[in-house]
CSV table of C-alpha atoms in Angstrom, one decimal:
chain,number,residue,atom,x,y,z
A,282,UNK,CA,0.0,0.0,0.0
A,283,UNK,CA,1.2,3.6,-1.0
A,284,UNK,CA,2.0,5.8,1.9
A,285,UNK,CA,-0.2,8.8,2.0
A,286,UNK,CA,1.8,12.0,1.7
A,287,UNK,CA,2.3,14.3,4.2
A,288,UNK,CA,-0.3,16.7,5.1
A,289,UNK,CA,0.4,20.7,4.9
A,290,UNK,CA,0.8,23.3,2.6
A,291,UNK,CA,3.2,26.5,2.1
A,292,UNK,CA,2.4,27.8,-1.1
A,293,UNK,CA,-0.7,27.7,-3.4
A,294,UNK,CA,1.5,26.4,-6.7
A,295,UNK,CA,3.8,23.4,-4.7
A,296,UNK,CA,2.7,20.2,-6.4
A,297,UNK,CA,-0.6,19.3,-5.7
A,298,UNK,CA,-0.5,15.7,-4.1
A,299,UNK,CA,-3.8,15.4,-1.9
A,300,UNK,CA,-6.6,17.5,-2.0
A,301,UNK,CA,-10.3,17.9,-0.3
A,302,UNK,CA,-13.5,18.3,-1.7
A,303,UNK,CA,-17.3,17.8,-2.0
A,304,UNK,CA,-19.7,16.0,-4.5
A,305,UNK,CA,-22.9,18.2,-4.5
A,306,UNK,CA,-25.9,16.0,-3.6
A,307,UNK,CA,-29.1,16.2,-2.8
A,308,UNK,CA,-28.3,19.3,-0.4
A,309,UNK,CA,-28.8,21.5,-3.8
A,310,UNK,CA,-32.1,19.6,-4.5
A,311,UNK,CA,-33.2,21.7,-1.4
A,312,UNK,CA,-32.8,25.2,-3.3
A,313,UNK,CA,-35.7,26.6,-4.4
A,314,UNK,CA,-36.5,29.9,-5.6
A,315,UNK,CA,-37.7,30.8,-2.3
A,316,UNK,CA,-35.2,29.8,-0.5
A,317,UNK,CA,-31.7,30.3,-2.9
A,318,UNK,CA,-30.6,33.4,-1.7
A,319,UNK,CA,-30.8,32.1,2.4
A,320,UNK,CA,-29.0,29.5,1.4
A,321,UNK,CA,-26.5,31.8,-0.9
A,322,UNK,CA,-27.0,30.8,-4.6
A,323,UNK,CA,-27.2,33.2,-7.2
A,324,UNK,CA,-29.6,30.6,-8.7
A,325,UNK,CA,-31.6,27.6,-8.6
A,326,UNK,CA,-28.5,24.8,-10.4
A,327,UNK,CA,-29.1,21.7,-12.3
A,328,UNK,CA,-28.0,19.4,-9.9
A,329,UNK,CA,-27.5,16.2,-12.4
A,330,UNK,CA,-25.3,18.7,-14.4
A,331,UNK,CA,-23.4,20.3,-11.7
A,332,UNK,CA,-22.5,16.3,-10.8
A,333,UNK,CA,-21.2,15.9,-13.8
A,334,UNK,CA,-19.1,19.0,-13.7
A,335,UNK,CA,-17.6,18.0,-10.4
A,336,UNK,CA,-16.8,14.6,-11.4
A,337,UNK,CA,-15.2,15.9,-14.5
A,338,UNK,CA,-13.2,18.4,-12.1
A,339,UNK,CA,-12.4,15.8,-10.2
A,340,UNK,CA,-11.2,13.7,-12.5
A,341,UNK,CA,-8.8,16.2,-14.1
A,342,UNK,CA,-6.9,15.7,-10.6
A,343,UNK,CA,-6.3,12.4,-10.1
A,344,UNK,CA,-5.6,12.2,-14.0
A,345,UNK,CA,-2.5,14.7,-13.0
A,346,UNK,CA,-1.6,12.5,-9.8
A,347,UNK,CA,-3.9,14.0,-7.2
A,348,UNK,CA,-5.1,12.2,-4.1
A,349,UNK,CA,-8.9,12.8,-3.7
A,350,UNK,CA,-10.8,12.3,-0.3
A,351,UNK,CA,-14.2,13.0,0.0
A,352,UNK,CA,-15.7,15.3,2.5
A,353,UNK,CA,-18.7,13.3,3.0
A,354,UNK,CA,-17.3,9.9,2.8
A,355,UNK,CA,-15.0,10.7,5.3
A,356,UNK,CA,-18.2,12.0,7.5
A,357,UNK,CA,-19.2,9.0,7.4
A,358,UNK,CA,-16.5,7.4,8.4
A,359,UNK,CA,-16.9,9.4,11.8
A,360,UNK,CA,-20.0,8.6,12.7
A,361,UNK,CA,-19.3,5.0,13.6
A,362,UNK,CA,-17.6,6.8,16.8
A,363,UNK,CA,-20.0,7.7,19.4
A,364,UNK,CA,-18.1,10.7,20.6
A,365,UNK,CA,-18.6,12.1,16.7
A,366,UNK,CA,-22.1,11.1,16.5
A,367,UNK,CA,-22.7,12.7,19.9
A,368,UNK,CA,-20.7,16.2,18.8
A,369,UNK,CA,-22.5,16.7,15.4
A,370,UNK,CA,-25.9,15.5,16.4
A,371,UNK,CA,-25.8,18.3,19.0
A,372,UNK,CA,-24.8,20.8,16.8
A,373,UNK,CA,-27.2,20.0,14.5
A,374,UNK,CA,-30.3,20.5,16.8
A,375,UNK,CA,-28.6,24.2,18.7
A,376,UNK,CA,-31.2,25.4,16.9
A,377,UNK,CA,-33.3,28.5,18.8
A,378,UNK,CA,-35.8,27.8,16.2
A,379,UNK,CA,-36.6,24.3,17.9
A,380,UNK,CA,-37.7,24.6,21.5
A,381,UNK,CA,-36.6,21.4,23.5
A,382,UNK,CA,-39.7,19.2,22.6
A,383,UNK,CA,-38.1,19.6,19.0
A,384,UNK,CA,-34.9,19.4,19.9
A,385,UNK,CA,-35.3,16.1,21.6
A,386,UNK,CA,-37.6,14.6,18.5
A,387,UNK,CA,-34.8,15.3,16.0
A,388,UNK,CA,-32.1,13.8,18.3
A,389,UNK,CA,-34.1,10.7,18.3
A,390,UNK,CA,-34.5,10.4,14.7
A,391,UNK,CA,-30.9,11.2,13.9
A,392,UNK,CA,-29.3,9.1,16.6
A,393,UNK,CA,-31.6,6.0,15.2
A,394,UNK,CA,-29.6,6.3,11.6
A,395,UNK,CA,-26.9,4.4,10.4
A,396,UNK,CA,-23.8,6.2,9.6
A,397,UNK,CA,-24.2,6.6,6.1
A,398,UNK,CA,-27.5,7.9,6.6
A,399,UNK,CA,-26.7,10.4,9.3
A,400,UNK,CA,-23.3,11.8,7.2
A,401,UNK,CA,-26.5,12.6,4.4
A,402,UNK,CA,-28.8,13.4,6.5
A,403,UNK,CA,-26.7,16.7,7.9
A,404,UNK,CA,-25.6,17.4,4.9
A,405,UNK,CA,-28.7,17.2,2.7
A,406,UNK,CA,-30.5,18.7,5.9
A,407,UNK,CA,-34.4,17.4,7.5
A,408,UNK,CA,-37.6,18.7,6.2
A,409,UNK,CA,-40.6,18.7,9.0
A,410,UNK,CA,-42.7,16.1,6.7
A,411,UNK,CA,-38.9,14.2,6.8
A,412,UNK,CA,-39.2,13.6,10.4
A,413,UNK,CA,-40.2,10.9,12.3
A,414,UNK,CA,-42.4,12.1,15.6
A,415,UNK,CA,-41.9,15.2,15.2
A,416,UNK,CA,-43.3,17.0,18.4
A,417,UNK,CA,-43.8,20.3,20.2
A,418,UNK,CA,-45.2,23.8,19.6
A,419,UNK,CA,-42.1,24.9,16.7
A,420,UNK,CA,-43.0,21.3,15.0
A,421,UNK,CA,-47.0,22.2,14.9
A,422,UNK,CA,-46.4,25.8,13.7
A,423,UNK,CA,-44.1,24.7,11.0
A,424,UNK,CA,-44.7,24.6,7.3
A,425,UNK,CA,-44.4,20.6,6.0
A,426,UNK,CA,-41.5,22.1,3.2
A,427,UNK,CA,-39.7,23.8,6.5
A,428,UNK,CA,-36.2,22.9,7.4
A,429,UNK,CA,-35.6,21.4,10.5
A,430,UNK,CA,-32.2,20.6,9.8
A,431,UNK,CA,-31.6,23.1,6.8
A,432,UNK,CA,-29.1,21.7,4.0
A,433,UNK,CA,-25.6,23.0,3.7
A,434,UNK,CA,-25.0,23.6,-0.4
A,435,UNK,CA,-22.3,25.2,0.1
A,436,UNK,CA,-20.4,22.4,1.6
A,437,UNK,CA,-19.1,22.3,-2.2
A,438,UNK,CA,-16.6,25.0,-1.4
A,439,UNK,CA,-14.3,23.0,0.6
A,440,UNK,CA,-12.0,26.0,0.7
A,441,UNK,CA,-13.8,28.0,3.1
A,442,UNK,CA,-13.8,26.1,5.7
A,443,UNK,CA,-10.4,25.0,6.3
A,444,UNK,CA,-7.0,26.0,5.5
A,445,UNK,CA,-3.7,24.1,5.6
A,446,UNK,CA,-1.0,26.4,6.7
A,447,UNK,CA,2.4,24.2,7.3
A,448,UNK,CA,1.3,21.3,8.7
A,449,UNK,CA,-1.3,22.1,10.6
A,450,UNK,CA,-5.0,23.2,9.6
A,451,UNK,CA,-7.1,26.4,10.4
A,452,UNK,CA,-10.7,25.3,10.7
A,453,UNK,CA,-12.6,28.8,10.1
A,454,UNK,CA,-15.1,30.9,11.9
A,455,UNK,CA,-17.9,31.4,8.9
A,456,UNK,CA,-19.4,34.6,8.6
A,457,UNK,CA,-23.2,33.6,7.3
A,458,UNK,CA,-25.5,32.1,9.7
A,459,UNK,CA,-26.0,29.4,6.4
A,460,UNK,CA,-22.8,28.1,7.1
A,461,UNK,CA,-22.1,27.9,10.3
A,462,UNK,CA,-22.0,24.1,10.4
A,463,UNK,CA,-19.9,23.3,7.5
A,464,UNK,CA,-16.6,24.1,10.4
A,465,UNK,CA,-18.6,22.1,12.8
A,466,UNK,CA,-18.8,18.9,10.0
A,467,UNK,CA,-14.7,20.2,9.0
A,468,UNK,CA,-13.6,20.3,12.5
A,469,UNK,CA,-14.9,16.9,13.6
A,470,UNK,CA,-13.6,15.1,10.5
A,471,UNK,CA,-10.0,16.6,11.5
A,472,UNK,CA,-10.4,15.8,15.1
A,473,UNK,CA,-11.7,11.7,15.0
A,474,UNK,CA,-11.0,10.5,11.3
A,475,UNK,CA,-7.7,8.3,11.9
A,476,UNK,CA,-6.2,10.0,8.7
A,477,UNK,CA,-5.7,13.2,10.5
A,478,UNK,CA,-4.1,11.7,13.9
A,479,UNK,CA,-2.0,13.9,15.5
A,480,UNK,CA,-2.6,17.0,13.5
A,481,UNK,CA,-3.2,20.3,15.3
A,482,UNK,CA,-6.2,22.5,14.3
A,483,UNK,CA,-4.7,26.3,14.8
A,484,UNK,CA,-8.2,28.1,14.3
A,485,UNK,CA,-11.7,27.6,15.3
A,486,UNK,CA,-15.4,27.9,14.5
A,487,UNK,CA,-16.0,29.6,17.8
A,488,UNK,CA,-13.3,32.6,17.2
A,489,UNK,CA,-13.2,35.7,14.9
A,490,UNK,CA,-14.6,35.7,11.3
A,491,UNK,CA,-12.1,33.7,9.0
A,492,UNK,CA,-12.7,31.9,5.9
A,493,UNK,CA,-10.2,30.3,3.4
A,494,UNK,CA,-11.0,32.0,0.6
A,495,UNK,CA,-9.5,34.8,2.1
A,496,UNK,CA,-6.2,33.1,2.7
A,497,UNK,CA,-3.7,32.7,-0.3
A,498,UNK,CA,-0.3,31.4,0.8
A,499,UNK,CA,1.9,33.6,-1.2
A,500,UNK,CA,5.0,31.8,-0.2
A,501,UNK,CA,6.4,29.8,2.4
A,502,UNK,CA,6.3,32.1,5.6
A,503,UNK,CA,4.2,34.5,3.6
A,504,UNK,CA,0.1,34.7,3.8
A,505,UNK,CA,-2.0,37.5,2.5
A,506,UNK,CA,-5.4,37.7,4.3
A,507,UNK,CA,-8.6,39.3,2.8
A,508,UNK,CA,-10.8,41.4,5.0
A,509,UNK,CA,-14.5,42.9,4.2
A,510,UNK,CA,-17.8,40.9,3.7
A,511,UNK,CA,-16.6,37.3,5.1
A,512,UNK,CA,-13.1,37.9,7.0
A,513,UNK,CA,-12.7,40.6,10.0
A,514,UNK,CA,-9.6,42.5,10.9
A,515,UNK,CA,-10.4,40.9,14.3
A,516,UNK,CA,-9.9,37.5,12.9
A,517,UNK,CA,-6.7,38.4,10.8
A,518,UNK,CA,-5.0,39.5,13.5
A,519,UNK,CA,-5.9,36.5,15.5
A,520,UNK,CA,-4.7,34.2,12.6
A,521,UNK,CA,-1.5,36.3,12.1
A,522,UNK,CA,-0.1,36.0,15.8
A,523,UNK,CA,-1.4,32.1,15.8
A,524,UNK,CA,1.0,31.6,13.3
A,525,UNK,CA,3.6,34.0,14.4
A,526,UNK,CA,4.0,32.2,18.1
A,527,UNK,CA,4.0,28.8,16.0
A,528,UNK,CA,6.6,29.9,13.9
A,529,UNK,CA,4.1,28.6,10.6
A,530,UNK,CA,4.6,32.6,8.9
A,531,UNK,CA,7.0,35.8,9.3
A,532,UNK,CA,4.8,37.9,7.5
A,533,UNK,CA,0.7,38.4,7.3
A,534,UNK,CA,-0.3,41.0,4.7
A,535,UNK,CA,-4.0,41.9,5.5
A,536,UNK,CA,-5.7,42.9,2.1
A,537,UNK,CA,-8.9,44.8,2.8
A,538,UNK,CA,-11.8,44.1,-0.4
A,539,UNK,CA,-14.9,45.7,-1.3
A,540,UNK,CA,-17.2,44.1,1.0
A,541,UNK,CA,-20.1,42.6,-1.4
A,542,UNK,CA,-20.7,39.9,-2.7
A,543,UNK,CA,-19.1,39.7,-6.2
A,544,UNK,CA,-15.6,40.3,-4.5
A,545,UNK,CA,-17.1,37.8,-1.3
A,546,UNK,CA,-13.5,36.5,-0.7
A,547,UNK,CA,-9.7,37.7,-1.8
A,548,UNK,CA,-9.4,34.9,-3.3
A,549,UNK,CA,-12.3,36.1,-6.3
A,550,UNK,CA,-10.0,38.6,-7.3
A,551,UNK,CA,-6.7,37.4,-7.4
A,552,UNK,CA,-5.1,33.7,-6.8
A,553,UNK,CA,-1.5,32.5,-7.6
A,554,UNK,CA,-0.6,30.9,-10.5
A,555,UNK,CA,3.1,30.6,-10.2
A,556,UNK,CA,5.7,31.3,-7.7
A,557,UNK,CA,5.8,35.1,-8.7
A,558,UNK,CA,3.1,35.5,-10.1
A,559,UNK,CA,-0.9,35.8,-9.7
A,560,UNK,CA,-4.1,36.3,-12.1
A,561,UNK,CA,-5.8,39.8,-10.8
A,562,UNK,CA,-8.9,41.3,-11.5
A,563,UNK,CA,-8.1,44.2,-13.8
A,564,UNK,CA,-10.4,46.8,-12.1
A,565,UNK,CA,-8.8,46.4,-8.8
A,566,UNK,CA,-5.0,45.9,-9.6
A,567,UNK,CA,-4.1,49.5,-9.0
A,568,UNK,CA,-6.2,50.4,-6.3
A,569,UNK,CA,-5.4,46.9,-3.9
A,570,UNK,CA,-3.8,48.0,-0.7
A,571,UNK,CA,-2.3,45.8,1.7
A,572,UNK,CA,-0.9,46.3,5.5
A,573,UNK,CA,2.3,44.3,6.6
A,574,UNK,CA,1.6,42.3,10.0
A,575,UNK,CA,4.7,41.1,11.6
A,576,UNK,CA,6.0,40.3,15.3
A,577,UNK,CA,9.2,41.4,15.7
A,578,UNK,CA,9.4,40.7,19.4
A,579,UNK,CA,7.5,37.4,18.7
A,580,UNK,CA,4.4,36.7,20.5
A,581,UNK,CA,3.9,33.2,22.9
A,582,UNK,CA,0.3,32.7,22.0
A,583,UNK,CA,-2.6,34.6,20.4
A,584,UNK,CA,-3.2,36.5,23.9
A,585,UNK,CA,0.1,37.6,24.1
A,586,UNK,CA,0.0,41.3,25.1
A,587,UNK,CA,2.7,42.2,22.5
A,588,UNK,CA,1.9,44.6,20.1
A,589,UNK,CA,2.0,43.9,16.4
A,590,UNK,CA,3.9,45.9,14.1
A,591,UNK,CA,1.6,46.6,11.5
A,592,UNK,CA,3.5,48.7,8.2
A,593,UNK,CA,1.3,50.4,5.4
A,594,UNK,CA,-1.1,50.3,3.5
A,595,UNK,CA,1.1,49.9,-0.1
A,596,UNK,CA,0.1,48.5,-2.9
A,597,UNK,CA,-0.3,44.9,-2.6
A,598,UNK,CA,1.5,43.7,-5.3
A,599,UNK,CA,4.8,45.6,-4.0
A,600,UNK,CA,4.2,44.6,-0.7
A,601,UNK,CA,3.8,41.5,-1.7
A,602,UNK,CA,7.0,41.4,-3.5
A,603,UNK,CA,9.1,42.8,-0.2
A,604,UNK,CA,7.6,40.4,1.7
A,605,UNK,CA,8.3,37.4,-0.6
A,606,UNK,CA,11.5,38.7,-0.9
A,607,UNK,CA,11.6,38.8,-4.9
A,608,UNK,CA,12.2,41.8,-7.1
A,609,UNK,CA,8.4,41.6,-8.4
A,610,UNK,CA,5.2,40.0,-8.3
A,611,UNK,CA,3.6,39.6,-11.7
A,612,UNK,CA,0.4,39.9,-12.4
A,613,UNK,CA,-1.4,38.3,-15.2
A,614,UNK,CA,-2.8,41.5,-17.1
A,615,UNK,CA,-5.7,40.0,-19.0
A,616,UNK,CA,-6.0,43.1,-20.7
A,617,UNK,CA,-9.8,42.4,-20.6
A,618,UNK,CA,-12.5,45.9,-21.7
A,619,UNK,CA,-14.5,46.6,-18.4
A,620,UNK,CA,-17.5,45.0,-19.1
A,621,UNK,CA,-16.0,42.2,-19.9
A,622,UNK,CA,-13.5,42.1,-16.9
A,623,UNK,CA,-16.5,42.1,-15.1
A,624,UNK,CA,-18.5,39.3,-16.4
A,625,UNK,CA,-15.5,37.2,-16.2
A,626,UNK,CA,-14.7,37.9,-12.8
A,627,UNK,CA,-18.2,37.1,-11.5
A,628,UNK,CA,-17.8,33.8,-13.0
A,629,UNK,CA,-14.7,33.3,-11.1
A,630,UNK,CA,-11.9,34.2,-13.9
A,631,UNK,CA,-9.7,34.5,-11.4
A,632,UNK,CA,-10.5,32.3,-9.5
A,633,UNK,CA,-8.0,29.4,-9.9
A,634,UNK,CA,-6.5,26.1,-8.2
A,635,UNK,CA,-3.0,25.9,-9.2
A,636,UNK,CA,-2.0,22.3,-9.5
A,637,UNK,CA,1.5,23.2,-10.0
A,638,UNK,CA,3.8,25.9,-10.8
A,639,UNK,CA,2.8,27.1,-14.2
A,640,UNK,CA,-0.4,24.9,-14.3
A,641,UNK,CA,-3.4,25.6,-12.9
A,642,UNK,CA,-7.7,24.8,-13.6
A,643,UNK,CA,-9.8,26.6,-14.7
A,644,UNK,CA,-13.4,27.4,-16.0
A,645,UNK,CA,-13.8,27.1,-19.5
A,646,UNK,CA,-16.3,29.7,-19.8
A,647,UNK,CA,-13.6,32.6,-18.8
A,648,UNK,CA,-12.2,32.4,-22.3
A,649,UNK,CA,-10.2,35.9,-22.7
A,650,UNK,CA,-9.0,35.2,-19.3
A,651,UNK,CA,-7.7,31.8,-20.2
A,652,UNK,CA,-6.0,33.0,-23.1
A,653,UNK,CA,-4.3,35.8,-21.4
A,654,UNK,CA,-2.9,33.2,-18.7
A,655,UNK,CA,-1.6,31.0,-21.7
A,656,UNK,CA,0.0,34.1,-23.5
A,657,UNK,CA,1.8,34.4,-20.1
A,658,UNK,CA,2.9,30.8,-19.8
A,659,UNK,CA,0.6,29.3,-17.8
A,660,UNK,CA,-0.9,25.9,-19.1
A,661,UNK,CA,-4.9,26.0,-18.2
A,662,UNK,CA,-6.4,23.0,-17.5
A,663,UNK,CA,-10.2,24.2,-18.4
A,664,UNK,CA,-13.5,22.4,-17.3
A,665,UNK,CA,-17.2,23.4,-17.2
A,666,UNK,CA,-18.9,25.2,-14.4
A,667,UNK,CA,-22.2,26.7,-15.9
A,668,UNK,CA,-23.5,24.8,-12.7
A,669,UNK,CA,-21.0,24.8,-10.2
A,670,UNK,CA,-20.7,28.5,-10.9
A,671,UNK,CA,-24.4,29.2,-9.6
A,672,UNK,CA,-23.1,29.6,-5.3
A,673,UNK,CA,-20.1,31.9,-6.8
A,674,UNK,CA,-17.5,29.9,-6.8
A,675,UNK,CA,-14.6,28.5,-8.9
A,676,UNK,CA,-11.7,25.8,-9.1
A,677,UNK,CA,-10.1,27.6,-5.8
A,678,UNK,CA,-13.3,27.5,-4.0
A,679,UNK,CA,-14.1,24.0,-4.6
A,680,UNK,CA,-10.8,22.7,-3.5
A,681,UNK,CA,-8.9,22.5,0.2
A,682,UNK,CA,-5.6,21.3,-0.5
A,683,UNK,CA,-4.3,19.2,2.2
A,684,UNK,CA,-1.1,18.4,1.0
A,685,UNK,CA,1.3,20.3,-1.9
A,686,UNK,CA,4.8,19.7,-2.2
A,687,UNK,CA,7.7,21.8,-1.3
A,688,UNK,CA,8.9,24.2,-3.3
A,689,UNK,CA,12.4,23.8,-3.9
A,690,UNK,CA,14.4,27.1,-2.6
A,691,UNK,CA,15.1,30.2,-5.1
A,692,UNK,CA,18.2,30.9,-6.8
């Protein structure tokens, strides 16, 4: 039997060995035009289509080598262990919407299913007509299409979630009250699945907003960390002296972005796709400012009284650049007309998983962009996401690396 690689990540372009992800399910069967924009689509998808799309994506992986695991599989995996079972039944009925009589019904029902059933069950979520002896006033008063459990569709961007930084993993603090269990699935798998033994979670649901889509590991020692709609300065800081009294960074730039949600996350305007250089959102490559987080006194923990040093704003690119410590950062110019830049980057042009230096996938449909990134060296592994597009969300989003490879030092 092949070993598994190590787990961890320094960079967003090291060899792609082992990554995370989701097959949508029956969780996007639950969207509805009444209830899409809750639940944070743009759109009510084809779900039979956006299947397709994701096996297709995740094909183009492990045709190039890459370890897939399985989000929900290894849910399931779990909940064979009582102390898992226990943990994300419980979270799944803190609901004030319940009342106890409710509360207890649904922890019946769930604890009665057989792992496989339970791993869909939170996922997919639990209508009131779904549920068996359903009881108390919230049950009575509730419409038969309600959610007692709602779905989680966005459990298809693993990226949010969790973050590998080093070898150890941030499991985020999700801004929307739609996806606040997704870190509470993320964080269990990493605690009791035996293929994580040992490995120390450095963030937590219960802290400051973070999400991983904010996060782009510029180089090793080196993050950049998007605050505005989904990430708080609060929750960079927090991140930035985590990793400073671990020793897992030197250097946190904090990126603030136009908080709405076409620029949601840093990582829908700009994401590596080489070890100098990123793909950028033309409207926003000369305005993007960045402050410089460091800890020259070092800090012991993230309660440490020490004051951060905190440098700037400069542009991002050139403080990107000092921090790296390379003469520039290039940046992809796509050379795109405005309204074009625009559509593109709303269906996540730039918003790429780099499977290697040089190589990276993604949609087909961003068809200027991809031809700029080629004209710049950069082969572009493209596959559909007229589906997979609909929750705003690209190659990047879809994807938590768990392990990349090294990259070997600069001349």
């Amino acid at each position: 039997m092949t070993p598994s690689p190590a787990m961890g990540a320094t960079s967003e372009v090291g060899a792609l060995q082992t990554v995370l992800l989701h097959r949508p399910g029956n969780e996007l069967r639950r969207l509805t035009p009444r209830n899409n924009d809750q639940l944070l689509f743009d759109g009510v998808p084809w779900v039979d289509r956006a299947q397709e799309e994701h096996d297709a994506f995740a094909e183009a992986l492990t045709a190039r080598g890459v370890e897939v695991l399985y989000l929900d599989r290894l849910l399931a995996e779990i909940l064979s262990f009582p102390s898992a079972r226990a943990e994300l039944i419980g979270a799944a009925v803190d609901d004030p919407r319940l009342g106890a009589s409710l509360q207890r019904a649904t922890t019946r029902h769930l604890a009665w299913l057989a792992p496989e059933d339970l791993a869909a069950t939170l996922i997919a979520g639990l209508a009131h007509d779904e549920l068996r002896g359903g009881r108390g006033l919230a049950y009575e008063v509730m419409d038969r299409s309600d959610f007692v459990v709602p779905p989680l569709p966005n459990l298809l961007f693993t990226r949010d979630s969790s973050v590998w930084i080093g070898d150890e993993v941030a499991v985020t603090s999700l801004a929307m009250p739609a996806r606040h269990r997704e870190s509470t699935i993320t964080a269990a798998v990493y605690t009791h699945h035996p293929r994580f033994a040992g490995v120390e979670q450095l963030y937590g649901a219960g802290l400051e907003h973070l999400e991983g889509g904010d996060v782009l590991l510029l180089a090793p020692g080196v993050l950049a960390v998007g605050v505005g709609e989904r990430t708080t300065p609060g929750g960079a800081e927090r991140l930035a002296r985590r990793l400073f009294a671990r020793g897992l960074a030197h250097t946190v730039l904090v990126v603030p972005i136009a908080q709405e949600r076409a620029t949601m996350h840093l990582d829908t305007i700009a994401t590596m796709v080489d070890v100098d250089a990123l793909v950028m959102y033309p409207a926003v490559a000369d305005s993007l400012k960045a402050w410089t987080v460091t800890a020259p006194d070092g800090v012991a923990d993230d309660a440490d009284p020490v004051e951060l040093q905190v440098d700037g704003p400069r542009p991002f690119v050139e403080a990107a650049a000092a921090a790296m410590g390379i003469d520039r950062l290039r940046v992809i110019d796509t050379g795109l007309d405005p309204v074009t830049a625009e559509r593109e980057q709303w269906d996540d042009g730039n918003n790429t998983l780099a499977l290697a230096p040089r190589l990276t996938v993604a949609y087909e449909r961003n068809s200027v962009t991809n031809t700029a990134l080629e004209a710049a060296g950069i082969e572009v592994v493209r596959i559909a996401g007229s589906e997979l597009g609909s929750g705003r969300g690209g190659p990047r989003c879809m994807s938590c690396p768990v392990a990349r490879a090294p990259l070997p030092p600069q001349a």
